[in-house]
Structures are given as C-alpha cells and as structure tokens.
PDB file of C-alpha atoms in Angstrom:
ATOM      1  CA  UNK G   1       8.232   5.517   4.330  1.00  0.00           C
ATOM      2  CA  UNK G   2       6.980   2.240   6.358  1.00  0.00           C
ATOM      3  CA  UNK G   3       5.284  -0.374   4.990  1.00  0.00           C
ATOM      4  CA  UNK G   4       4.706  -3.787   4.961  1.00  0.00           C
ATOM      5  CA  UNK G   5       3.836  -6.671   2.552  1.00  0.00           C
ATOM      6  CA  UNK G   6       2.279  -9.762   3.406  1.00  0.00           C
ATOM      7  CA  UNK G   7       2.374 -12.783   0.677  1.00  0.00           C
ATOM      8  CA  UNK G   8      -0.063 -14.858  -0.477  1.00  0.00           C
ATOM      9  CA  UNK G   9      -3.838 -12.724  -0.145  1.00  0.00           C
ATOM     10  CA  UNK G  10      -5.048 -16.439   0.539  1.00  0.00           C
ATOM     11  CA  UNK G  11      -3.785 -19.477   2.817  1.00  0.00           C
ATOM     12  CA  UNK G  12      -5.644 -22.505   2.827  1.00  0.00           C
ATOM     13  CA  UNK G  13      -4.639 -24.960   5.950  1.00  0.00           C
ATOM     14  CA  UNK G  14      -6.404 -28.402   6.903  1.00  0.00           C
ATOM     15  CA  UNK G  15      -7.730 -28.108  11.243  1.00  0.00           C
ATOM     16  CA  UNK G  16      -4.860 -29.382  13.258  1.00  0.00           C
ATOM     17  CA  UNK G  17      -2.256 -28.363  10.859  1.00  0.00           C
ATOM     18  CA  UNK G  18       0.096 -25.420  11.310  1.00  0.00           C
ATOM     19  CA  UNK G  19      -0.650 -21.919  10.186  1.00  0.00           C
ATOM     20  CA  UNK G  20       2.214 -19.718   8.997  1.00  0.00           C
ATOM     21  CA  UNK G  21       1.091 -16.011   7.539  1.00  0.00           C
ATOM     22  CA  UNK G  22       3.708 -13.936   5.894  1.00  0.00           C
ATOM     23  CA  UNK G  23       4.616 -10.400   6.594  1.00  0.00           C
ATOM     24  CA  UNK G  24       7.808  -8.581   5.669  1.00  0.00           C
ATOM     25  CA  UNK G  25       8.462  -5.026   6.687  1.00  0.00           C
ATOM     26  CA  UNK G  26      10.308  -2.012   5.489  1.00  0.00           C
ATOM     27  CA  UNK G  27      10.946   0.644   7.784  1.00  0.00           C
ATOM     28  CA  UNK G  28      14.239   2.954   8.139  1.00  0.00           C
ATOM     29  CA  UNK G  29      13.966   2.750  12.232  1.00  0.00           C
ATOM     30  CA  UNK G  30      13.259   0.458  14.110  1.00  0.00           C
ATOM     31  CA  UNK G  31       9.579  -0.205  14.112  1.00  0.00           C
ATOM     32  CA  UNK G  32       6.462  -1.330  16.541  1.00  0.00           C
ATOM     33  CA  UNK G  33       4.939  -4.330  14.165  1.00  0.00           C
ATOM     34  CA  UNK G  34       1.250  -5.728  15.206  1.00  0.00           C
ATOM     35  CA  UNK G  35      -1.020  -8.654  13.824  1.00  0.00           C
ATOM     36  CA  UNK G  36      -4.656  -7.766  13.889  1.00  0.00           C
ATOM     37  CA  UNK G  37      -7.603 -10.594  13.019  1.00  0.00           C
ATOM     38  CA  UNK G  38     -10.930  -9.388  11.355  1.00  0.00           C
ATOM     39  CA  UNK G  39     -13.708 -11.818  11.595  1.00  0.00           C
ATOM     40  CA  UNK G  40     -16.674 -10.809   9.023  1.00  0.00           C
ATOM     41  CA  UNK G  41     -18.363  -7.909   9.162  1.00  0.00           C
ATOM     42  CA  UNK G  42     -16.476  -7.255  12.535  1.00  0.00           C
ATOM     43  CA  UNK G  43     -13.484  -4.288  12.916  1.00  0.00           C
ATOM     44  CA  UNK G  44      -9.737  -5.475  13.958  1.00  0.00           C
ATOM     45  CA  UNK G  45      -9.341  -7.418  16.838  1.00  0.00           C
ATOM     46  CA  UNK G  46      -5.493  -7.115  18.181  1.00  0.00           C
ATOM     47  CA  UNK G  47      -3.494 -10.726  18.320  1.00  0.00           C
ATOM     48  CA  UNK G  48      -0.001  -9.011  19.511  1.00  0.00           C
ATOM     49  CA  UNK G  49       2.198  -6.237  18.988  1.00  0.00           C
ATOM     50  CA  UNK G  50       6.169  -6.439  18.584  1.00  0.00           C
ATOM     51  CA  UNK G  51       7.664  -3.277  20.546  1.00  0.00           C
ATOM     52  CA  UNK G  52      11.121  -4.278  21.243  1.00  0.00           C
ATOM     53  CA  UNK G  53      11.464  -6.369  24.243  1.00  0.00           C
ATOM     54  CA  UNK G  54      11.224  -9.454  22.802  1.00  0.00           C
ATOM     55  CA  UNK G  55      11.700 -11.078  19.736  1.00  0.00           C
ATOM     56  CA  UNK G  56       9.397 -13.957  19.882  1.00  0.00           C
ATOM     57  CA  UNK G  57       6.015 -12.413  20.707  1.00  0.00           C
ATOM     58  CA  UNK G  58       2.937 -14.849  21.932  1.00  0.00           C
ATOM     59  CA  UNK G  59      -0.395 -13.589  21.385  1.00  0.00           C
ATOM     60  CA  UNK G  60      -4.223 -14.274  21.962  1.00  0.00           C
ATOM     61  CA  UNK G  61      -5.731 -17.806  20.636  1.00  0.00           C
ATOM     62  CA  UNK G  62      -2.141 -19.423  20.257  1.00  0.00           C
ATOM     63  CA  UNK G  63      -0.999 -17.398  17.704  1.00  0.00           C
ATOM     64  CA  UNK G  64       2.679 -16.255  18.056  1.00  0.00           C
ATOM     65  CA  UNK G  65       4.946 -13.826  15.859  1.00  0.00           C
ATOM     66  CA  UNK G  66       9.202 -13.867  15.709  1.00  0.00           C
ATOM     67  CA  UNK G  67      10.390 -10.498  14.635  1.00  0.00           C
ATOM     68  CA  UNK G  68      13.591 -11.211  12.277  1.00  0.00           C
ATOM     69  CA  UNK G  69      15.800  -8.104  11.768  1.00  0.00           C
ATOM     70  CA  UNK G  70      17.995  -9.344   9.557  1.00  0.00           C
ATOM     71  CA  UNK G  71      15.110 -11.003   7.123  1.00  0.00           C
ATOM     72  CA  UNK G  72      12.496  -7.707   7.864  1.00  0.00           C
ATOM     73  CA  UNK G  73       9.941 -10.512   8.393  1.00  0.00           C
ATOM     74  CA  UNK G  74       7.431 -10.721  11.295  1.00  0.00           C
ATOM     75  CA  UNK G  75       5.557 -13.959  10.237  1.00  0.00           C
ATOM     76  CA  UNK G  76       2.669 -15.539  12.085  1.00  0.00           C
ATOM     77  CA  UNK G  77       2.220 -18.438  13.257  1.00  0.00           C
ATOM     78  CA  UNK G  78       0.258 -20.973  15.255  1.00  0.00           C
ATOM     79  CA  UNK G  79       0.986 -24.562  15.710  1.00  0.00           C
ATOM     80  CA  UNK G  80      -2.878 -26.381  15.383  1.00  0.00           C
ATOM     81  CA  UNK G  81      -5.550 -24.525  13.296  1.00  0.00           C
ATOM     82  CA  UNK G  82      -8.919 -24.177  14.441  1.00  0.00           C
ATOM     83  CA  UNK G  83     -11.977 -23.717  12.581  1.00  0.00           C
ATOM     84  CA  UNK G  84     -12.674 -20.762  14.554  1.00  0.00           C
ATOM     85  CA  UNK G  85      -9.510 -19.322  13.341  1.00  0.00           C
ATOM     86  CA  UNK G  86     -10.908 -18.376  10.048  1.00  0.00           C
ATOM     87  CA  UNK G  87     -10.665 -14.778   9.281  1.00  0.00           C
ATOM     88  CA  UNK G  88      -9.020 -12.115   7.730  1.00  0.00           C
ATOM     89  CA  UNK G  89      -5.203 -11.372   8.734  1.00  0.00           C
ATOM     90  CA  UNK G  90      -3.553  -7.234   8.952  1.00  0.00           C
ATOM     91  CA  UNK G  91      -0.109  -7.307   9.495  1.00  0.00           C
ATOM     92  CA  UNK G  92       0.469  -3.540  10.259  1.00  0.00           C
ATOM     93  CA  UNK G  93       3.726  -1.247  11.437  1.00  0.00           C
ATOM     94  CA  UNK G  94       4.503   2.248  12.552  1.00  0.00           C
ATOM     95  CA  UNK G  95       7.183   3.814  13.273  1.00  0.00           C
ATOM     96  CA  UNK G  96       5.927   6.274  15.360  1.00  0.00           C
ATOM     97  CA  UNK G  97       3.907   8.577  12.442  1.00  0.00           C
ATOM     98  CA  UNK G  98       0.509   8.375  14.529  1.00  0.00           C
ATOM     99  CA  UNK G  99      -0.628   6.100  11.856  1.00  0.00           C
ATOM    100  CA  UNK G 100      -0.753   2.477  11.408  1.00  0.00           C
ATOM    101  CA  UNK G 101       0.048   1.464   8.163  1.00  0.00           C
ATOM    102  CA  UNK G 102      -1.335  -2.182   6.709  1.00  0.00           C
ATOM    103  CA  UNK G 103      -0.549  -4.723   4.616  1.00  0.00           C
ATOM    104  CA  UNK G 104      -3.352  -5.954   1.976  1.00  0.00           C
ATOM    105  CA  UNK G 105      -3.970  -8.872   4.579  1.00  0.00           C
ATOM    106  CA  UNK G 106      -4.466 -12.646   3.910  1.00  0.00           C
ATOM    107  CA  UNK G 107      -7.508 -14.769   4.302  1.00  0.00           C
ATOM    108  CA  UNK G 108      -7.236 -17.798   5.766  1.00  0.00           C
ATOM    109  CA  UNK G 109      -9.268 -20.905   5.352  1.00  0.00           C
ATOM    110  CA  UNK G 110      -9.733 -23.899   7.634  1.00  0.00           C
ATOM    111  CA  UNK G 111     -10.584 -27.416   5.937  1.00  0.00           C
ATOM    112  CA  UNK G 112     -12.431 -29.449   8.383  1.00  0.00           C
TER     113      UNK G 112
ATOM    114  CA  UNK X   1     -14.662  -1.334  30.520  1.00  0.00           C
ATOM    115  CA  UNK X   2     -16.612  -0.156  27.201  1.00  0.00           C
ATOM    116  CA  UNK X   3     -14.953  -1.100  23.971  1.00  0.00           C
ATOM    117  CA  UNK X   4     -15.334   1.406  21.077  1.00  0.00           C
ATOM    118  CA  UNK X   5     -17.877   2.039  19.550  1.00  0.00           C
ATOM    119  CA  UNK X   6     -19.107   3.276  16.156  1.00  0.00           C
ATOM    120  CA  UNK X   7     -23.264   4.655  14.919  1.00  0.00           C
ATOM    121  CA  UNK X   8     -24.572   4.050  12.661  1.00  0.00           C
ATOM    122  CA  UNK X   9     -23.867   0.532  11.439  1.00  0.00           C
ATOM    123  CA  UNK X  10     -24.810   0.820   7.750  1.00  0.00           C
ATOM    124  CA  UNK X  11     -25.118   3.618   5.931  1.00  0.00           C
ATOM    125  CA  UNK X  12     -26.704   4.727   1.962  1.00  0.00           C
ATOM    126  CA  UNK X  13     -25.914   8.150   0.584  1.00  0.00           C
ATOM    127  CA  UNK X  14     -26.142   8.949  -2.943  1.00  0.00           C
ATOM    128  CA  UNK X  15     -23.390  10.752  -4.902  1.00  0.00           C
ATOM    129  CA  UNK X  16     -23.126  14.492  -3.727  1.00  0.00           C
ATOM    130  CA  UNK X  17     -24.976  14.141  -0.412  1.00  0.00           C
ATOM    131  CA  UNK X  18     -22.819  14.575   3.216  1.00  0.00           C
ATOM    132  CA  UNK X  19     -22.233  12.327   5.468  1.00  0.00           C
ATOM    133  CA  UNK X  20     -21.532  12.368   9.418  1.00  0.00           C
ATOM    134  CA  UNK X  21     -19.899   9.177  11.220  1.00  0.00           C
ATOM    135  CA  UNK X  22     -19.633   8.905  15.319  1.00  0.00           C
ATOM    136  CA  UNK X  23     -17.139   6.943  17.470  1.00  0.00           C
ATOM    137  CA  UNK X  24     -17.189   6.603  21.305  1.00  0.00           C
ATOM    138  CA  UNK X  25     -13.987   5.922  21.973  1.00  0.00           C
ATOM    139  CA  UNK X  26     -12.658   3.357  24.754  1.00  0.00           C
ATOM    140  CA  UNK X  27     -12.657   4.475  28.314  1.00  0.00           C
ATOM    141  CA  UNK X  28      -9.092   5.877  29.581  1.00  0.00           C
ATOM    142  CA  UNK X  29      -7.945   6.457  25.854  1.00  0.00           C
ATOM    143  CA  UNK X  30      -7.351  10.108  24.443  1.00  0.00           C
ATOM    144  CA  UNK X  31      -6.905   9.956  20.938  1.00  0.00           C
ATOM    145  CA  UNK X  32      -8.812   8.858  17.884  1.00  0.00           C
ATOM    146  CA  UNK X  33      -7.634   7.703  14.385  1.00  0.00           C
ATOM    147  CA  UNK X  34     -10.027   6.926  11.550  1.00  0.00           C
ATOM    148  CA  UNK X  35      -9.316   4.589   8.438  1.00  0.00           C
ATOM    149  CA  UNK X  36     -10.930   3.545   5.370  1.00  0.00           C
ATOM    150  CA  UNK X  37     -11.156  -0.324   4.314  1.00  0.00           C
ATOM    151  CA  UNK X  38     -12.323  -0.514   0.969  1.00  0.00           C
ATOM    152  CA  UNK X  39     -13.483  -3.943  -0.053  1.00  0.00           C
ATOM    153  CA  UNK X  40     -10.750  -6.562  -0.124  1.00  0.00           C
ATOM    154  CA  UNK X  41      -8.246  -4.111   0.723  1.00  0.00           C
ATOM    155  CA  UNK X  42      -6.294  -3.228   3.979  1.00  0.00           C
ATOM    156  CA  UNK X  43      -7.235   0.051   6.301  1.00  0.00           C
ATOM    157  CA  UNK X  44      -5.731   3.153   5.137  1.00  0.00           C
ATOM    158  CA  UNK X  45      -5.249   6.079   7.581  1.00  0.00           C
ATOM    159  CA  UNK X  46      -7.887   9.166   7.420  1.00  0.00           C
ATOM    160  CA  UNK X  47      -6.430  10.958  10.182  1.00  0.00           C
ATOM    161  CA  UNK X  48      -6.096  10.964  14.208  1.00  0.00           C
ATOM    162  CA  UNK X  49      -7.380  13.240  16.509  1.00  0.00           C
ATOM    163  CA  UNK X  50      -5.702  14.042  20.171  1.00  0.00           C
ATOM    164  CA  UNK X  51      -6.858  16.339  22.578  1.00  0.00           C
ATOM    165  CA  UNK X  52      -9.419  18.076  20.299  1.00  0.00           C
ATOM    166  CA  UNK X  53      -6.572  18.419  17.590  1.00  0.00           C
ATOM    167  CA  UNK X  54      -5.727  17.068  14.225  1.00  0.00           C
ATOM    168  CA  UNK X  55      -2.450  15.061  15.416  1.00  0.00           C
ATOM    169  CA  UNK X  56      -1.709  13.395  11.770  1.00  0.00           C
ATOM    170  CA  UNK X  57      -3.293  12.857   8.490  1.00  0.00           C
ATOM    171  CA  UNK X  58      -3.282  10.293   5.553  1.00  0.00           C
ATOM    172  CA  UNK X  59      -3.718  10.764   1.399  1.00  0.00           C
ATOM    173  CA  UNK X  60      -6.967  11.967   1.937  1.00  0.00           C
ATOM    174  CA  UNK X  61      -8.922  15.114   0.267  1.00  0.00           C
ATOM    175  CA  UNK X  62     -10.261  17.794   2.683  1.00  0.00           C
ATOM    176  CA  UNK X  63     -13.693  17.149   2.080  1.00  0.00           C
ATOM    177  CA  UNK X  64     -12.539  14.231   4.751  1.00  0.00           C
ATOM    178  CA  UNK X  65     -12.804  16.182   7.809  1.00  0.00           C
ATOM    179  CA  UNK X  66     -13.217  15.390  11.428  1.00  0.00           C
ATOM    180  CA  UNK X  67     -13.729  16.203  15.000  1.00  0.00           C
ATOM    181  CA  UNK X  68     -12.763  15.491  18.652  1.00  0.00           C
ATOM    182  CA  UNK X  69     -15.088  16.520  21.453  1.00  0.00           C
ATOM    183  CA  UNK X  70     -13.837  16.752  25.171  1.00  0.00           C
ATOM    184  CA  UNK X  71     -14.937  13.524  26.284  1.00  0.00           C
ATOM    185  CA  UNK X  72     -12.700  12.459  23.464  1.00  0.00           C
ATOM    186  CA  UNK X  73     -15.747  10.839  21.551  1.00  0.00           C
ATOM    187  CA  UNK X  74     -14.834  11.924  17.288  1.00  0.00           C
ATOM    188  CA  UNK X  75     -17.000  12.344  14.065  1.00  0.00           C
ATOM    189  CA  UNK X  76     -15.966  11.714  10.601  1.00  0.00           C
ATOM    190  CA  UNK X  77     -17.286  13.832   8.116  1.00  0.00           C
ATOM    191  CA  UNK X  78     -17.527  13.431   4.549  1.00  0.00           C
ATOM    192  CA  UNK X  79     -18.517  15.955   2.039  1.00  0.00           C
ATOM    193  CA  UNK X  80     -19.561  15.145  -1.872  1.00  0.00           C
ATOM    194  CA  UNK X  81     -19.862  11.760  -1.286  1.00  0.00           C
ATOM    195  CA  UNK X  82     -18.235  10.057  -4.802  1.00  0.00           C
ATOM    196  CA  UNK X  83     -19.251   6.440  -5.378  1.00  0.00           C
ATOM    197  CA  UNK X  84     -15.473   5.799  -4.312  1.00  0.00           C
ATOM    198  CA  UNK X  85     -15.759   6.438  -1.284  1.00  0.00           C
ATOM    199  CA  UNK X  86     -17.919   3.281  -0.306  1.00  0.00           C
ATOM    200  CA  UNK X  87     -15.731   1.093   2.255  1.00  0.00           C
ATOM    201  CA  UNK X  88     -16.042   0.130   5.385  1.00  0.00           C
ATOM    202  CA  UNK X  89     -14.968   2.869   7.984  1.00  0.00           C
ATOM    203  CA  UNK X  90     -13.158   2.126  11.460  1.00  0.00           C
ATOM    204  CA  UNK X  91     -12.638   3.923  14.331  1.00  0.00           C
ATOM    205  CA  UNK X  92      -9.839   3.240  16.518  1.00  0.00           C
ATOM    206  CA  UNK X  93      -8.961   4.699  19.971  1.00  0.00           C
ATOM    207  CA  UNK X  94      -5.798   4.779  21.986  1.00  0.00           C
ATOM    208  CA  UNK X  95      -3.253   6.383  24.543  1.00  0.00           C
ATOM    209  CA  UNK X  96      -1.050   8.547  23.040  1.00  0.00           C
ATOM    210  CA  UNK X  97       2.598   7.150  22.886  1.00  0.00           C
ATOM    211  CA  UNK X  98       1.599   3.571  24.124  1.00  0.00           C
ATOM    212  CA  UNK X  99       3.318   2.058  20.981  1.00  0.00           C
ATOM    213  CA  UNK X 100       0.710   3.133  18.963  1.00  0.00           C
ATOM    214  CA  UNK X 101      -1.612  -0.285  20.143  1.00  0.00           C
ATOM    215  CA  UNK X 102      -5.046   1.069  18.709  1.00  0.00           C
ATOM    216  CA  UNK X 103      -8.569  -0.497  19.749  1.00  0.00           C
ATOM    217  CA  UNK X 104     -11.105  -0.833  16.914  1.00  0.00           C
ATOM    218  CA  UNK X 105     -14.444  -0.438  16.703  1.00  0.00           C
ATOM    219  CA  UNK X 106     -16.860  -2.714  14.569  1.00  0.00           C
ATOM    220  CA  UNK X 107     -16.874  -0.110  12.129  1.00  0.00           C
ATOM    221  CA  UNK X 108     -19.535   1.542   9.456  1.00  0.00           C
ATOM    222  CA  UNK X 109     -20.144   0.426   6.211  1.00  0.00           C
ATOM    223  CA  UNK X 110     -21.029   3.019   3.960  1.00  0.00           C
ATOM    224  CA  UNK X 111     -22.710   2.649   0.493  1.00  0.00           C
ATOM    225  CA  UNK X 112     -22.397   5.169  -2.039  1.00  0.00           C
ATOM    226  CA  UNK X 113     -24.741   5.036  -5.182  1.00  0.00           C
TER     227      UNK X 113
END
C-alpha cells in the first residue's frame, strides 16, 4: 500500500530564510505525489502535483518540489519565507486507488 | 468558475443522533471523494463517488454512507454519531483520471458530544 511520511510535525523558519518540508514516499508503482497548504479553519488549497513529466515541479507562491526516485523523497521547498506562508503542510500520493492518501502534515512557523 | 462548496459550516450532534453533510462540487468535475481530518491529524479517505456510484472506499464503518446526485452535487451521511467521529470533514471534487488532482472545499466541522 502507498503512503507517505513527512518529518518533523513542526518547522520553525525566520522571514527571508529558506523553507525545506520533508516528505518521503512509499509506493510499489510509480506514483502521482501532490503538496497541499491548509490555512486555519480553511480546506486544502493545491501548491503542485508531481505526475511524471518533470522532476523538478514549481508551484503556486514560490514553492517548488524535486521528486527523487532513488531517495523516495518529494521535499518542499521555497527559497524566502513569507509571513503569509504560515500554515499547515499535506504531502499526499496515489497511485491511482481513487484515493489520496496523506501524510500527518507539518506546521510551519514564520519568525518575523 | 464556482469552487466547491460544503453546508453547513459547523455542526453539534450528540452521541446517537444522524447526521447529513452537502457538497456542491466544482463546475466541469464528475466525481466526489470525502475525507475525515481529525484534529492534528492528516485527511483520511471516506469514500468517492462517480457518476452516481460508489467508485472506492476507505477504513470506514457503513454507518458512513453517501450519495451522488446527477448534477454531481454528494451528501455524507453519518449514522450513530460516536464522540469519535468529531473532525473536520472535506469535500473534494475532480475529473476522473486527471491524476487524481482533487479541489477542496472549506470543509465542515462537526462536534460530537
């Protein structure tokens, strides 16, 4: 079965510094892999979506993704945090089960 | 274009009552999947509906049913509400076999006491 982990459930990060959010995969075929935000009290807002064609994947608000076979990783980063960039994290994967399936997700803090 | 959309926005049921969720799903999209985000935790699938049919269903008991209408709008029904089942409840809509990219609504938060 697919799933994914994400390390560390919290990521503190000073505004201007780099943001890097963990997410390792396992899946027996090759899978679709997405990074969803969720702002309080809000539902998931989609930042990009791995489906093959590209390794390095650029999303909304800056925010980019490299999907690493070999390492099962599909990390996110972005290179200058914003304050508005506060929120709750979902890496999530299928594999073509009509379900998504998330990780725990990570919250991430911006010090002014 | 209208986003999805989910009624009502809070809910409070007591233990053993019923409880019926809506979703207006995003124009040009066909299918419906529901998921559960209990607090602090990730979503975890309910099930997905697709052309009027169950298309796919998570670890969840049957009193967790559902619907899909023709205009592809969906319910979520929950019978013998336990005090468990409080979470946050999301609606997502999408095209079937467009990788799967699903469009959520702002969800409803359900209270169980």
């Amino acid at each position: 079965a697919q799933s994914v982990t994400q390390l560390g459930s919290h990521v503190s990060v000073s505004e201007g510094a780099l943001v890097l959010l963990r997410c390792n995969y396992s899946s027996s075929v090759p899978p679709y892999l997405f990074w969803y935000v969720q702002y309080p009290n809000q539902g998931l807002q989609l930042l990009l979506k791995y489906t093959s064609a590209a390794t390095l994947v650029k999303g909304i608000n800056g925010f980019e993704a490299e999907f690493k076979k070999s390492e099962t990783s599909f990390h996110l980063t972005k290179p200058s945090a914003h304050m508005s960039d506060a929120a709750e994290y979902f890496c999530a994967v299928d594999t073509g089960r009509r379900a998504l399936t998330f990780g725990s997700g990570t919250r991430l803090q911006v010090q002014p | 274009e209208t986003g999805v959309t989910q009624s009502p926005t809070h809910l409070i049921k007591t233990r053993g009552q019923q409880v019926t969720l809506r979703c207006s799903s995003q124009s040009g999209h066909n299918t419906v999947s529901w998921y559960q985000q209990a607090l602090g935790q990730g979503p975890q699938f309910i099930f997905q509906y697709y052309r009027e049919e169950e298309n796919g269903r998570g670890n969840f008991p049957p009193r967790f049913s559902g619907l899909q209408f023709p205009n592809y709008s969906s319910e979520l029904n929950v019978n013998a509400l336990e005090l468990d089942d409080s979470a946050l409840y999301l609606c997502a809509s999408s095209e079937q076999g467009v990788y799967n990219e699903q469009f959520f609504g702002p969800g409803t938060r359900l209270t169980v006491l």
